Coordinates of C-alpha atoms in Angstrom, one line a residue:
Chain A
X1 CA -16.7 20.8 8.8
X2 CA -13.6 21.7 10.3
X3 CA -12.1 18.2 10.6
X4 CA -12.5 17.7 7.0
X5 CA -10.7 21.2 6.1
X6 CA -7.8 19.4 8.2
X7 CA -7.5 16.6 5.6
X8 CA -6.1 17.1 2.1
X9 CA -8.0 14.6 -0.1
X10 CA -6.9 12.3 -2.8
X11 CA -8.9 11.0 -5.6
X12 CA -8.6 7.0 -6.3
X13 CA -9.8 5.8 -9.8
X14 CA -9.8 1.9 -9.8
X15 CA -12.0 -0.3 -12.1
X16 CA -14.3 2.4 -13.2
X17 CA -15.1 3.8 -10.0
X18 CA -13.8 7.1 -8.6
X19 CA -13.9 8.4 -5.1
X20 CA -12.2 10.8 -2.9
X21 CA -11.0 10.0 0.3
X22 CA -8.5 11.8 2.9
X23 CA -5.2 11.7 2.1
X24 CA -4.1 9.5 4.8
X25 CA -6.5 6.6 3.9
X26 CA -4.2 4.1 1.7
X27 CA -5.2 1.1 -0.1
X28 CA -4.3 -2.1 2.0
X29 CA -6.1 -4.5 0.0
X30 CA -7.0 -4.7 -3.6
X31 CA -8.8 -6.6 -6.2
X32 CA -8.2 -6.3 -10.2
X33 CA -11.6 -8.2 -11.0
X34 CA -14.3 -6.0 -12.2
X35 CA -17.0 -8.5 -11.5
X36 CA -16.0 -9.2 -7.8
X37 CA -13.6 -7.5 -5.5
X38 CA -13.0 -4.8 -2.9
X39 CA -10.5 -1.9 -1.9
X40 CA -9.8 -1.8 1.8
X41 CA -8.5 1.3 3.1
X42 CA -6.8 2.1 6.2
X43 CA -5.3 5.1 8.1
X44 CA -2.2 4.9 10.2
X45 CA -4.1 2.8 12.8
X46 CA -7.4 1.6 11.8
X47 CA -9.7 0.3 8.7
X48 CA -11.4 3.2 7.3
X49 CA -13.4 2.0 4.4
X50 CA -14.4 -1.2 2.6
X51 CA -15.6 -0.9 -0.7
X52 CA -16.7 -4.0 -2.3
X53 CA -18.4 -4.7 -5.6
X54 CA -20.1 -7.7 -7.3
X55 CA -21.8 -8.4 -10.7
X56 CA -25.2 -7.3 -10.6
X57 CA -27.0 -7.1 -13.9
X58 CA -30.1 -5.4 -12.7
X59 CA -30.5 -3.1 -9.8
X60 CA -31.7 -5.6 -6.6
X61 CA -34.4 -5.1 -4.4
X62 CA -32.3 -2.4 -2.2
X63 CA -35.1 -2.3 0.6
X64 CA -35.4 -5.9 1.1
X65 CA -31.3 -6.0 0.9
X66 CA -31.1 -3.1 3.8
X67 CA -33.9 -5.1 5.9
X68 CA -31.6 -8.1 5.7
X69 CA -28.4 -6.4 6.6
X70 CA -30.2 -4.4 9.4
X71 CA -31.8 -8.2 10.7
X72 CA -28.0 -9.4 10.6
X73 CA -26.7 -6.4 12.5
X74 CA -29.4 -6.7 15.1
X75 CA -29.0 -10.5 15.4
X76 CA -25.3 -9.4 16.4
X77 CA -26.4 -7.0 18.9
X78 CA -29.9 -6.5 19.3
X79 CA -29.2 -3.2 21.3
X80 CA -27.9 -1.4 17.8
X81 CA -29.5 1.8 16.9
X82 CA -30.0 2.2 13.2
X83 CA -30.4 6.0 11.8
X84 CA -30.3 7.3 8.0
X85 CA -27.8 9.7 6.7
X86 CA -29.7 12.7 8.2
X87 CA -29.9 11.2 11.7
X88 CA -33.5 10.0 11.5
X89 CA -34.4 6.6 12.4
X90 CA -33.7 4.2 9.5
X91 CA -36.4 2.8 7.7
X92 CA -35.7 0.7 4.9
X93 CA -38.9 2.0 2.8
X94 CA -37.7 5.4 3.0
X95 CA -38.0 8.0 0.2
X96 CA -34.9 8.7 -1.8
X97 CA -34.8 12.0 0.0
X98 CA -33.1 10.3 2.8
X99 CA -30.3 8.8 0.4
X100 CA -27.1 10.6 0.0
X101 CA -25.8 11.1 -3.4
X102 CA -27.3 7.7 -4.8
X103 CA -26.3 5.7 -1.8
X104 CA -29.1 3.9 0.3
X105 CA -27.9 3.0 3.6
X106 CA -27.8 3.5 7.6
X107 CA -25.4 4.4 10.4
X108 CA -25.5 1.5 13.0
X109 CA -24.6 2.8 16.5
X110 CA -23.9 0.3 19.5
X111 CA -22.1 0.1 22.7
X112 CA -19.2 -2.3 23.0
X113 CA -18.0 -4.8 25.5
X114 CA -16.1 -1.5 27.4
X115 CA -19.3 0.5 26.9
X116 CA -17.8 2.7 24.1
X117 CA -19.7 3.8 21.4
X118 CA -19.1 1.9 18.2
X119 CA -20.3 3.5 15.1
X120 CA -20.5 2.1 11.4
X121 CA -22.0 3.5 8.3
X122 CA -23.1 0.9 5.7
X123 CA -24.3 1.9 2.2
X124 CA -25.0 0.6 -1.2
X125 CA -25.8 1.4 -4.7
X126 CA -26.1 -0.2 -8.1
X127 CA -23.8 0.8 -10.8
X128 CA -25.8 1.0 -14.1
X129 CA -22.8 1.3 -16.4
X130 CA -20.9 -1.8 -15.1
X131 CA -23.9 -3.9 -14.0
X132 CA -22.5 -4.3 -10.5
X133 CA -23.6 -3.6 -6.9
X134 CA -21.3 -1.7 -5.0
X135 CA -21.1 -1.3 -1.2
X136 CA -19.2 0.8 1.3
X137 CA -18.8 0.3 5.0
X138 CA -17.1 3.1 6.8
X139 CA -16.3 1.9 10.5
X140 CA -15.8 4.9 12.6
X141 CA -12.9 4.2 15.2
X142 CA -12.7 7.7 16.4
X143 CA -16.5 8.4 16.4
X144 CA -19.1 9.3 13.8
X145 CA -17.7 12.1 11.2
X146 CA -20.7 13.0 9.2
X147 CA -18.6 15.4 7.1
X148 CA -16.1 12.9 6.2
X149 CA -19.1 10.3 5.7
X150 CA -20.7 12.9 3.4
X151 CA -17.6 13.5 1.3
X152 CA -16.7 10.0 0.7
X153 CA -20.2 8.9 -0.4
X154 CA -20.9 11.7 -2.6
X155 CA -17.3 12.0 -4.0
X156 CA -17.9 8.4 -5.5
X157 CA -18.8 8.1 -9.3
X158 CA -19.0 5.7 -11.8
X159 CA -16.7 6.3 -14.8
X160 CA -18.0 4.7 -18.3
X161 CA -14.5 3.7 -19.8
X162 CA -15.8 0.5 -21.3
X163 CA -15.1 1.7 -25.0
X164 CA -12.6 4.5 -24.5
X165 CA -9.4 4.8 -22.5
X166 CA -9.3 4.0 -18.9
X167 CA -8.6 6.1 -16.0
X168 CA -6.4 4.6 -13.3
X169 CA -5.3 6.7 -9.8
X170 CA -4.0 4.4 -7.0
X171 CA -0.7 3.7 -5.4
X172 CA 1.0 6.7 -6.3
X173 CA 0.4 6.4 -10.0
X174 CA -2.1 8.2 -12.4
X175 CA -2.6 6.4 -15.6
X176 CA -4.7 6.3 -19.0
X177 CA -4.7 3.1 -20.4
X178 CA -5.4 3.1 -24.2
X179 CA -8.9 1.3 -25.0
X180 CA -9.1 -2.4 -25.1
X181 CA -6.3 -2.8 -22.3
X182 CA -7.3 -4.9 -19.1
X183 CA -5.5 -4.7 -15.6
X184 CA -4.5 -8.0 -15.0
X185 CA -2.5 -7.9 -12.1
X186 CA -1.5 -5.4 -9.7
X187 CA 1.4 -6.2 -7.2
X188 CA 2.2 -3.7 -4.4
X189 CA 5.2 -3.8 -2.1
X190 CA 6.9 -1.2 -0.1
X191 CA 8.3 1.6 -2.5
X192 CA 7.1 -0.6 -5.5
X193 CA 3.9 -0.7 -7.3
X194 CA 3.6 -2.7 -10.5
X195 CA 0.6 -2.8 -12.6
X196 CA 0.4 -5.2 -15.5
X197 CA -2.1 -4.6 -18.4
X198 CA -3.0 -6.8 -21.1
X199 CA -4.8 -6.9 -24.5
X200 CA -4.8 -10.1 -26.5
X201 CA -1.1 -11.1 -26.7
X202 CA 0.3 -7.6 -26.1
X203 CA 1.3 -6.7 -22.6
X204 CA 2.3 -3.4 -20.8
X205 CA 3.9 -3.4 -17.4
X206 CA 3.8 -0.1 -15.5
X207 CA 6.0 0.1 -12.4
X208 CA 6.7 3.0 -9.8
X209 CA 9.5 2.6 -7.6
X210 CA 10.0 4.9 -4.8
X211 CA 12.7 6.0 -2.2
X212 CA 14.7 6.6 -5.3
X213 CA 17.3 8.7 -2.7
X214 CA 18.3 5.4 -1.4
X215 CA 19.0 3.6 -4.5
X216 CA 19.0 5.6 -8.0
X217 CA 22.1 7.4 -9.0
X218 CA 20.1 9.3 -11.5
X219 CA 21.5 7.5 -14.4
X220 CA 18.3 5.7 -16.2
X221 CA 20.6 4.0 -18.9
X222 CA 22.5 2.4 -16.1
X223 CA 19.3 1.5 -14.4
X224 CA 18.0 -0.1 -17.5
X225 CA 21.0 -2.0 -18.8
X226 CA 20.9 -3.4 -15.2
X227 CA 17.3 -4.5 -15.4
X228 CA 17.5 -5.8 -19.1
X229 CA 19.5 -8.8 -20.1
X230 CA 18.9 -8.4 -23.6
X231 CA 22.0 -8.2 -26.5
X232 CA 20.0 -6.4 -29.0
X233 CA 19.4 -3.2 -26.8
X234 CA 19.0 0.2 -28.4
X235 CA 18.7 3.0 -26.0
X236 CA 17.6 6.4 -27.0
X237 CA 17.6 9.3 -24.7
X238 CA 14.1 11.3 -25.2
X239 CA 11.7 13.4 -23.2
X240 CA 8.4 12.3 -21.4
X241 CA 6.3 14.6 -19.2
X242 CA 8.8 17.3 -19.4
X243 CA 11.4 14.8 -18.0
X244 CA 14.4 13.6 -19.0
X245 CA 13.7 9.9 -20.1
X246 CA 15.3 6.7 -22.0
X247 CA 13.6 4.6 -24.3
X248 CA 14.9 1.2 -25.1
X249 CA 13.9 -1.2 -27.9
X250 CA 14.8 -5.0 -27.7
X251 CA 13.5 -7.9 -29.2
X252 CA 12.9 -11.2 -27.2
X253 CA 12.1 -14.7 -27.9
X254 CA 8.1 -15.0 -27.6
X255 CA 6.9 -16.6 -24.4
X256 CA 5.4 -20.2 -24.3
X257 CA 5.1 -22.6 -27.3
X258 CA 5.5 -19.9 -29.9
X259 CA 9.3 -19.7 -28.8
X260 CA 9.5 -23.0 -30.3
X261 CA 8.5 -21.6 -33.7
X262 CA 11.3 -18.7 -33.4
X263 CA 8.3 -16.1 -32.9
X264 CA 9.7 -12.9 -31.4
X265 CA 8.3 -10.0 -29.4
X266 CA 9.3 -6.2 -29.3
X267 CA 10.2 -5.0 -26.0
X268 CA 9.8 -1.2 -25.5
X269 CA 10.9 0.4 -22.1
X270 CA 10.5 3.9 -21.0
X271 CA 12.4 5.0 -17.7
X272 CA 12.1 8.4 -16.2
X273 CA 12.2 9.7 -12.7
X274 CA 10.5 12.4 -10.9
X275 CA 12.7 13.4 -8.3
X276 CA 10.2 15.6 -6.4
X277 CA 7.7 12.9 -6.2
X278 CA 10.8 10.7 -5.0
X279 CA 10.1 7.9 -7.8
X280 CA 11.0 6.4 -10.7
X281 CA 8.7 5.4 -13.5
X282 CA 9.4 2.5 -15.9
X283 CA 7.0 1.4 -18.7
X284 CA 7.4 -1.8 -20.6
X285 CA 5.5 -3.0 -23.3
X286 CA 5.9 -6.6 -25.0
X287 CA 4.2 -7.1 -28.3
X288 CA 4.4 -9.5 -31.1
X289 CA 6.5 -8.3 -34.1
X290 CA 4.4 -5.6 -36.2
X291 CA 1.5 -5.0 -33.3
X292 CA 4.0 -2.7 -31.2
X293 CA 2.4 -0.3 -28.5
X294 CA 4.6 2.6 -27.6
X295 CA 5.0 3.0 -23.9
X296 CA 4.1 6.6 -24.1
X297 CA 0.5 5.3 -25.3
X298 CA 0.0 5.2 -21.4
X299 CA 0.0 8.4 -20.1
X300 CA 1.5 8.0 -16.6
X301 CA 2.1 10.7 -14.1
X302 CA 2.5 10.9 -10.3
X303 CA -0.7 10.9 -8.5
X304 CA -0.4 13.4 -5.3
X305 CA -3.2 14.5 -2.8
X306 CA -5.2 17.5 -3.6
X307 CA -3.5 20.8 -3.3
X308 CA 0.0 19.2 -3.4
X309 CA 2.3 20.5 -6.1
X310 CA 5.5 18.7 -7.0
Chain B
X1 CA 9.0 -9.5 30.1
X2 CA 6.4 -10.2 27.3
X3 CA 7.8 -12.3 24.6
X4 CA 4.6 -12.8 22.5
X5 CA 3.9 -10.2 19.4
X6 CA 2.6 -7.1 20.5
X7 CA -0.8 -5.6 19.2
X8 CA -0.4 -3.3 16.2
X9 CA -1.6 -0.2 18.3
X10 CA 0.9 -1.1 21.1
X11 CA 3.6 -1.9 18.5
X12 CA 3.4 1.7 16.9
X13 CA 3.9 3.0 20.7
X14 CA 6.5 0.8 21.5
X15 CA 10.3 2.2 21.9
X16 CA 13.0 0.0 20.3
X17 CA 15.7 0.4 22.8
X18 CA 19.3 -0.6 21.5
X19 CA 21.4 -3.3 23.3
X20 CA 24.0 -1.5 25.1
X21 CA 26.7 -4.4 24.9
X22 CA 26.8 -3.6 21.4
X23 CA 29.9 -1.9 19.9
X24 CA 29.7 0.0 16.8
X25 CA 32.1 0.8 14.0
X26 CA 31.1 3.5 11.1
X27 CA 32.3 2.7 7.5
X28 CA 31.3 5.6 5.6
X29 CA 27.5 5.5 5.0
X30 CA 27.1 2.2 6.5
X31 CA 27.8 0.8 10.0
X32 CA 28.9 -2.4 11.2
X33 CA 27.4 -3.3 14.6
X34 CA 29.4 -6.2 16.9
X35 CA 27.3 -8.0 19.4
X36 CA 29.2 -9.8 22.1
X37 CA 28.6 -13.6 22.1
X38 CA 27.9 -15.7 25.2
X39 CA 30.8 -17.6 26.4
X40 CA 30.4 -21.2 26.9
X41 CA 32.3 -23.7 28.3
X42 CA 34.3 -24.8 25.0
X43 CA 35.1 -21.1 24.8
X44 CA 37.1 -21.1 28.0
X45 CA 40.6 -22.2 28.6
X46 CA 42.2 -24.7 28.1
X47 CA 40.2 -24.9 24.5
X48 CA 40.3 -21.0 23.8
X49 CA 44.2 -21.5 23.8
X50 CA 44.2 -24.0 21.1
X51 CA 41.3 -22.4 18.6
X52 CA 40.6 -18.7 18.2
X53 CA 36.9 -18.6 19.1
X54 CA 35.3 -15.3 18.2
X55 CA 34.0 -13.2 20.9
X56 CA 31.7 -11.1 19.0
X57 CA 29.3 -11.2 16.2
X58 CA 29.4 -8.6 13.5
X59 CA 26.4 -7.5 11.4
X60 CA 26.9 -4.8 8.7
X61 CA 23.9 -2.2 8.1
X62 CA 23.6 -0.4 4.9
X63 CA 22.7 3.3 5.1
X64 CA 19.1 2.7 5.3
X65 CA 19.5 0.0 8.0
X66 CA 21.7 2.6 9.7
X67 CA 19.1 5.2 9.7
X68 CA 16.6 3.1 11.3
X69 CA 19.0 1.4 13.9
X70 CA 20.2 4.8 14.9
X71 CA 16.7 5.9 15.4
X72 CA 16.1 3.4 18.1
X73 CA 17.5 5.3 20.8
X74 CA 15.1 4.1 23.4
X75 CA 13.2 7.2 23.5
X76 CA 11.4 7.5 19.8
X77 CA 8.6 5.2 19.4
X78 CA 8.0 2.8 16.6
X79 CA 5.4 5.2 15.1
X80 CA 7.5 8.1 15.0
X81 CA 10.4 6.2 13.1
X82 CA 8.0 5.0 10.9
X83 CA 6.6 8.6 10.1
X84 CA 10.5 10.1 9.9
X85 CA 11.3 7.3 7.4
X86 CA 8.4 8.0 5.3
X87 CA 9.0 11.6 5.0
X88 CA 12.5 11.2 4.5
X89 CA 12.1 8.9 1.6
X90 CA 8.9 10.2 0.4
X91 CA 6.9 7.0 1.2
X92 CA 3.4 6.5 2.3
X93 CA 2.6 5.6 5.9
X94 CA 2.1 1.9 5.4
X95 CA 4.9 1.2 2.6
X96 CA 7.2 2.5 5.4
X97 CA 5.5 0.6 8.0
X98 CA 6.0 -2.6 6.6
X99 CA 9.7 -2.2 5.5
X100 CA 10.4 -0.3 9.3
X101 CA 8.7 -3.2 11.1
X102 CA 10.1 -6.0 9.1
X103 CA 13.6 -4.4 9.8
X104 CA 13.1 -3.8 13.5
X105 CA 12.1 -7.6 13.5
X106 CA 15.3 -8.6 12.2
X107 CA 17.1 -6.5 14.7
X108 CA 15.4 -7.9 17.5
X109 CA 15.6 -11.7 16.5
X110 CA 19.5 -10.7 16.2
X111 CA 19.3 -9.4 19.8
X112 CA 20.6 -5.7 18.7
X113 CA 17.2 -4.0 20.2
X114 CA 14.5 -4.9 22.3
X115 CA 11.0 -3.5 21.9
X116 CA 9.7 -1.7 25.1
X117 CA 6.0 -1.7 25.2
X118 CA 4.0 1.4 26.2
X119 CA 3.1 0.2 29.5
X120 CA 6.5 -1.3 30.4
X121 CA 8.7 1.8 29.9
X122 CA 9.0 2.6 33.8
X123 CA 11.7 0.5 35.5
X124 CA 10.3 -1.3 38.4
X125 CA 11.4 0.2 41.8

C-alpha cells in the first residue's frame, strides 16, 4: 500500500465511465464514440492502461470469453502463468468471489526473452447502462502492483447520463454538458484541449489553452478580438466561477447551404483565465437564431489531481 | 556515432549538447544564435572579394525556445528538461514532451545541438 500512498490520484470521466488512476497516468489516445473506442493511459515511459469498449446489448458469455483470452495468451507463450486477483490459479468458471469490484479477469505472468518477469492484468465487465463490454488491460512494466490494480479496477464506475447532464473530466477540464449534447470531437495538442459538442444544429466548443505565462497578457478582451474577426462583436465584462470573464456576442452567417438563404447563427463566447492552473478557458456556442445556448450552460472548471488545491 | 533515431527510453536519458562553434546574442527575452557556415570553394578569394558571402547563419529563438536551448548544457538529460519545462508552464509531462522533443529535433537538424546517448557520454580514450 505504500506505493499507492505515494501517488496522488486523479479521476477521469469519459463517455459515461468514471475511473481513478494515478495522477501521472495521462491519456495518450482517446475515442469519442460511445459504441466503440478506447482510452490509452501512459506514465512518463510506459503504457499503463488500455481501456476499451464496444457495443454489446446483453452480457456476453464471460467465462468462455476469458477462456478464449487465456488460450490466445497461451498460444503466444505456453509458459505463461494465470492467476486471479487474489493470486490463486485462474479458472474461468470461478465463483464471483474471485472477481474484483465487478471485473472478471486474470493476471498473466511470463518470462520475456531476457528472462525478466512480464506481468499483465486483463479484466472485463459488462456495462448494463450503456449496453457495452468494457475491457481493461494493465501492463506492469515495473512489476505487478496489486494495490494500484485493486484501486484502478475498483475505482471504475458507470454513470447514467443518458437523460440528464453528462459529466466529463479529462485533459485538465472538468465539465458538465447540458442534457442532449453529444461529444463530437476532441482535439488534443500540447497546451490545447478542444472538445466540440453538438445538439442538432447547435454547437459548443470548449477550449483549454495552457502555458498562459508564455503568451497571455491577462487581457481577455484583446485575446477575444484577436480570435474573432466579426464586425458585430459586443463584448461585456462579466464573472464566471469567481473569476473575471468576458462575454462576447456576435452574429455570423450560417454554415453550409443555409448561408445561401441568408440564415444567421448567434455566436457567444465566454473567456476567463485561471492563472494558478496556468490555463485560459474559452467556451463558444453557435446556435441558430432563437435557439441560443449560453456558454454558462456548460459548467467548466479546471480538473486537478485529488488533494491538489489551486 | 549513431545517426538513427534513439529509442524513446534512451531519448529521455540523452543529453542535448550545444554546438560550441555557435555565437549567441541576447535581445531582451529572445536569443539569436549564429552558426558558422562551412567555407566552400566559391566562398574563398577571389570570389569573396567580389561578392559578400555570409559567413554564418542566424537563428532567432523566442523566449520559450531560449529557455529550452539554454537548458541544453551537455549535462541535463532530456527527461529533466521536459520536467522543468512542464513544471514552469504548468503542463503535463507528455504535453511538454511533445513540444520540447519537436523543438530539440529542430535544433538538431539545424546543427545547434547534438544528442548524446546515455551510453555514449564517456569520451573514448
